[in-house]
Amino acid sequence: MSSYVITGVSRGIGFEFVRQLSENPANVVFGLVRNKAAVDSKVAAEIGRKNIHIIQADTTDPEALKNAAEYVSKKTNGTLDYIIANAALQAKTALVGFDTLSSGPKALEQDLIDHFRVNTIGAVHLFNIFVPLILRGQAKKVIAISTGISDTEMTLKADIFQATAYSISKAALNMAIAKFSAVYREKGVLFMAICPGAVDTGSLQIETEEEGKLAMAMFGKFKEYSPSFQGPTRPEDAVKSVLALVNKATVDSGYAGVFLSHTEGKPYL
Ligand SMILES: NC(=O)c1ccc[n+]([C@@H]2O[C@H](COP(=O)([O-])OP(=O)(O)OC[C@H]3O[C@@H](n4cnc5c(N)ncnc54)[C@H](OP(=O)(O)O)[C@@H]3O)[C@@H](O)[C@H]2O)c1
């Protein structure tokens, strides 16, 4: 049996992690969400397996995370095998760059703080609170879902000016992973950040024609970065690929603390 804690499982990639990992009845999957009632209903309707536990926990709330860890601990006898820090904020400010955002310094500051709070600090709290369970687990793997656009090389290759706060917060997340690894590698815990590629989850929730145009411009940048890029993949395929890497990677085989694409190579797309 393997046990998994995954954040942000209400939709998109997180929901798909729950679906795939719960396929093995010997696994127990704990999904952390902000609206338990809604996700319980969705899981019951679309997956319907008894080895899934949905727990109310906003990842920016350390008390909620502590309660979640207590719940998990009771179910697993104080152990945990895997953490997947998947929850993230990517606001629609991602569609434009600093030149546009500079017109509202206060709003820009708040946007940076909001992304940092969810994408970086939320993961840091999650890791600190659950690591005692991980240390008593078998697999001892802690994964952060990151993104290629947190890589300066990708950004500079096609002057990708979009996704400012998101990219900055994920670059900080990659460093947090390295710092956690620096503490826990010697205790046998793998900390690793993985980019799942571009995945069709509708996370930007495009509503207007103008937003559609800006999103197309961002995809144009992705194509400029990687001319073979054909558009986003399905969550099913992305999650399968990320999990293959999670299963393969170990502390002793050179993966401790690194940030990699799910393909292990570049380009990310
Ligand atoms: N999609 C892509 O192309 C892509 C590419 C590279 C990396 N990624 C990364 O992959 C991960 C999943 O992406 P996605 O596309 O599936 O995103 P998504 O559809 O926007 O889903 C984000 C999830 O995070 C949850 N969440 C946000 N803030 C939270 C908080 N404070 N506490 C708990 N949960 C919170 C959301 O829950 P609510 O329902 O409550 O809002 C939702 O379940 C993210 O880390 C993202 O950065 C995605």
XYZ file of C-alpha atoms and ligand atoms in Angstrom:
317
model
C 0.000 0.000 0.000
C 1.149 3.526 -0.800
C -0.355 6.669 0.681
C -0.550 9.996 -1.158
C -1.401 13.547 -0.102
C -2.238 15.754 -3.080
C -3.304 19.397 -2.904
C -5.741 21.173 -5.200
C -7.669 18.146 -6.406
C -10.973 19.868 -7.224
C -10.209 19.915 -10.944
C -7.565 19.755 -13.642
C -4.318 17.921 -13.026
C -4.994 17.409 -9.300
C -8.284 15.606 -9.951
C -6.540 13.411 -12.519
C -3.813 12.500 -9.989
C -6.577 11.304 -7.661
C -8.273 9.335 -10.446
C -5.104 7.550 -11.579
C -3.606 6.893 -8.151
C -6.856 5.519 -6.734
C -7.051 2.942 -9.558
C -4.862 0.706 -7.386
C -7.136 -0.362 -4.492
C -4.057 -0.856 -2.307
C -3.332 2.888 -2.482
C -4.942 5.416 -0.186
C -5.298 8.900 -1.661
C -5.895 12.041 0.393
C -6.979 15.079 -1.621
C -6.836 18.519 -0.028
C -9.383 21.046 -1.300
C -11.051 24.351 -0.457
C -14.614 23.105 -0.949
C -14.945 19.573 0.419
C -18.691 19.207 -0.215
C -18.372 20.060 -3.906
C -15.363 17.794 -4.446
C -16.903 14.904 -2.473
C -19.869 15.035 -4.865
C -17.648 15.229 -7.945
C -15.436 12.354 -6.787
C -18.495 10.218 -5.967
C -20.035 10.923 -9.385
C -16.919 10.651 -11.547
C -14.601 8.222 -9.707
C -16.516 6.592 -6.868
C -13.760 4.728 -5.007
C -13.490 4.066 -1.300
C -9.733 4.641 -1.113
C -10.165 8.404 -1.706
C -10.434 10.835 1.226
C -11.233 14.463 0.488
C -10.081 16.852 3.225
C -10.942 20.508 3.660
C -7.677 22.497 3.677
C -6.717 25.759 2.056
C -2.970 25.378 1.634
C -2.374 28.949 2.787
C -3.818 28.068 6.219
C -1.283 26.217 8.424
C -3.966 25.310 11.008
C -6.081 23.644 8.317
C -2.985 21.775 7.106
C -2.231 20.600 10.660
C -5.790 19.274 10.979
C -5.401 17.535 7.627
C -2.126 15.939 8.773
C -3.835 14.682 11.955
C -6.620 13.132 9.861
C -4.091 11.460 7.530
C -1.973 10.269 10.446
C -4.964 8.542 12.067
C -5.744 6.689 8.841
C -2.136 5.664 8.085
C -0.709 4.946 11.521
C 1.407 8.069 11.423
C 3.052 7.506 8.054
C 2.873 8.935 4.529
C 4.624 7.846 1.322
C 4.108 10.700 -1.153
C 3.188 14.388 -1.164
C 2.223 16.067 -4.428
C 1.999 19.855 -4.041
C -0.241 20.585 -6.991
C -2.486 23.453 -5.831
C -1.677 26.723 -7.547
C -2.928 30.160 -8.404
C -2.575 31.476 -11.934
C -4.666 34.644 -12.157
C -5.686 36.294 -15.409
C -2.943 38.881 -14.858
C -0.849 36.098 -16.432
C -2.060 37.272 -19.838
C -0.016 40.497 -19.756
C 3.471 41.663 -18.791
C 5.064 44.159 -16.410
C 4.595 46.981 -18.922
C 0.808 46.677 -18.585
C 0.777 45.727 -14.887
C 2.963 48.730 -13.967
C -0.042 51.039 -14.330
C -1.386 49.795 -10.967
C 1.470 49.367 -8.485
C -0.774 48.386 -5.573
C -2.672 45.823 -7.647
C 0.632 44.503 -8.979
C 2.003 44.153 -5.447
C -1.124 42.302 -4.341
C -0.929 40.020 -7.386
C 2.686 39.122 -6.550
C 1.792 38.481 -2.896
C -1.251 36.357 -3.796
C 0.784 34.121 -6.116
C 3.655 33.849 -3.652
C 1.258 32.974 -0.820
C -0.380 30.076 -2.689
C 2.356 28.821 -5.008
C 5.358 29.130 -2.711
C 4.413 29.636 0.941
C 1.465 27.215 0.774
C 3.797 24.460 -0.421
C 6.382 25.330 2.256
C 3.733 24.991 5.008
C 2.475 21.758 3.445
C 5.953 20.204 3.401
C 6.843 21.288 6.949
C 3.585 19.983 8.389
C 3.567 16.631 6.581
C 7.302 15.836 6.645
C 7.158 13.996 10.014
C 4.747 11.522 8.398
C 6.943 11.244 5.294
C 9.974 10.424 7.464
C 8.033 7.434 8.818
C 6.810 6.398 5.337
C 8.309 3.943 2.870
C 8.625 5.874 -0.409
C 9.653 9.235 1.126
C 8.919 11.302 -2.008
C 7.804 14.951 -2.003
C 6.906 16.430 -5.378
C 6.079 20.025 -6.310
C 4.264 20.603 -9.574
C 6.141 23.485 -11.172
C 6.257 25.012 -14.634
C 8.749 25.536 -17.447
C 8.034 29.246 -17.513
C 9.714 29.540 -14.125
C 12.953 28.759 -15.990
C 14.834 31.885 -17.116
C 16.222 30.019 -20.142
C 12.701 29.344 -21.474
C 11.619 32.905 -20.676
C 14.569 34.491 -22.463
C 14.500 32.219 -25.514
C 11.133 33.618 -26.666
C 10.865 36.777 -24.532
C 7.897 35.299 -22.696
C 6.764 38.422 -20.869
C 3.476 36.896 -19.641
C 2.719 35.009 -16.416
C 4.879 37.329 -14.309
C 3.708 36.680 -10.740
C 3.019 33.016 -11.512
C 6.518 32.407 -12.954
C 8.251 34.284 -10.126
C 6.331 32.331 -7.463
C 7.105 29.004 -9.154
C 10.814 29.881 -9.495
C 10.736 30.476 -5.735
C 8.996 27.121 -5.303
C 11.832 25.424 -7.229
C 14.318 26.998 -4.819
C 12.200 25.935 -1.835
C 12.434 22.363 -3.129
C 16.240 22.650 -3.291
C 16.326 24.036 0.263
C 14.101 21.258 1.616
C 16.297 18.730 -0.168
C 19.357 20.266 1.462
C 17.827 19.417 4.858
C 16.159 16.082 4.149
C 18.203 14.383 1.379
C 20.473 12.747 3.922
C 17.397 11.367 5.681
C 16.427 9.639 2.446
C 13.636 12.019 1.404
C 13.386 12.934 -2.277
C 12.232 16.522 -2.823
C 11.749 17.301 -6.498
C 9.919 19.833 -8.730
C 8.375 18.629 -11.994
C 6.825 20.548 -14.899
C 3.913 18.605 -16.440
C 4.156 20.443 -19.806
C 1.268 22.528 -21.136
C -1.933 20.757 -20.126
C -5.486 21.448 -21.233
C -7.226 22.241 -17.934
C -8.786 25.610 -18.750
C -6.977 27.006 -15.731
C -6.962 30.561 -17.087
C -10.767 30.506 -17.450
C -10.792 32.614 -20.628
C -14.142 34.442 -20.936
C -13.889 37.442 -23.273
C -12.678 37.924 -26.853
C -9.853 40.143 -25.591
C -8.699 37.451 -23.127
C -8.873 34.904 -25.946
C -6.569 37.063 -28.081
C -4.089 37.491 -25.229
C -4.124 33.735 -24.555
C -3.409 33.067 -28.252
C -0.490 35.520 -28.046
C 0.893 33.529 -25.114
C 0.549 30.290 -27.088
C 2.381 32.074 -29.929
C 5.252 32.635 -27.514
C 5.205 28.951 -26.543
C 5.441 28.036 -30.248
C 8.318 30.474 -30.699
C 10.089 28.793 -27.768
C 9.352 25.306 -29.067
C 8.400 25.196 -32.781
C 7.268 21.564 -32.445
C 4.692 22.546 -29.769
C 1.273 21.371 -30.978
C -0.885 22.653 -28.117
C -1.661 21.420 -24.622
C -1.862 17.715 -23.776
C -4.683 15.926 -21.955
C -4.474 15.759 -18.128
C -4.531 11.921 -18.427
C -1.317 11.900 -20.467
C 0.459 14.583 -18.427
C -0.272 12.852 -15.113
C 0.820 9.465 -16.446
C 4.104 10.976 -17.560
C 4.694 12.853 -14.279
C 3.970 9.698 -12.257
C 6.395 7.662 -14.378
C 9.119 10.130 -13.423
C 8.039 10.176 -9.757
C 8.270 6.380 -9.661
C 11.663 6.335 -11.345
C 13.356 9.180 -9.444
C 15.317 8.437 -6.286
C 17.616 10.379 -4.016
C 20.513 8.145 -4.985
C 20.041 8.446 -8.746
C 20.632 12.199 -8.964
C 17.106 13.619 -8.624
C 17.366 15.142 -5.139
C 16.259 18.778 -5.093
C 16.111 19.268 -8.866
C 13.516 20.899 -11.108
C 12.858 18.925 -14.296
C 10.379 18.576 -17.105
C 8.238 15.413 -16.956
C 10.193 14.315 -20.053
C 13.452 15.053 -18.188
C 14.550 17.106 -21.193
C 14.051 20.492 -22.768
C 12.127 22.119 -24.335
C 9.464 21.881 -21.661
C 6.759 21.964 -24.371
N -2.240 23.390 -16.894
C -1.004 23.611 -17.319
O -0.758 23.807 -18.531
C 0.150 23.625 -16.351
C 1.443 23.797 -16.869
C 2.519 23.794 -15.992
C 2.304 23.618 -14.634
N 1.031 23.460 -14.159
C 0.855 23.278 -12.727
O 0.072 22.126 -12.497
C -0.710 22.283 -11.315
C -2.181 22.059 -11.634
O -2.554 22.907 -12.696
P -4.032 22.916 -13.283
O -3.908 23.424 -14.670
O -4.711 21.651 -13.004
O -4.667 24.100 -12.402
P -6.184 24.484 -12.111
O -7.116 23.761 -13.023
O -6.223 25.971 -12.089
O -6.414 23.924 -10.631
C -5.748 24.519 -9.568
C -6.138 23.773 -8.318
O -5.478 24.395 -7.201
C -6.462 24.623 -6.200
N -6.096 25.732 -5.331
C -5.804 26.990 -5.671
N -5.505 27.704 -4.582
C -5.596 26.844 -3.518
C -5.408 26.974 -2.125
N -5.051 28.127 -1.580
N -5.583 25.875 -1.340
C -5.950 24.692 -1.869
N -6.137 24.507 -3.189
C -5.977 25.587 -3.995
C -7.748 24.901 -6.964
O -8.853 24.716 -6.093
P -10.213 25.567 -6.180
O -11.145 24.738 -7.021
O -10.649 25.689 -4.781
O -9.894 26.882 -6.822
C -7.637 23.823 -8.042
O -8.017 22.564 -7.528
C -0.412 23.697 -10.816
O 0.605 23.649 -9.856
C 0.085 24.409 -12.058
O 0.920 25.501 -11.750
C -0.055 23.467 -14.990
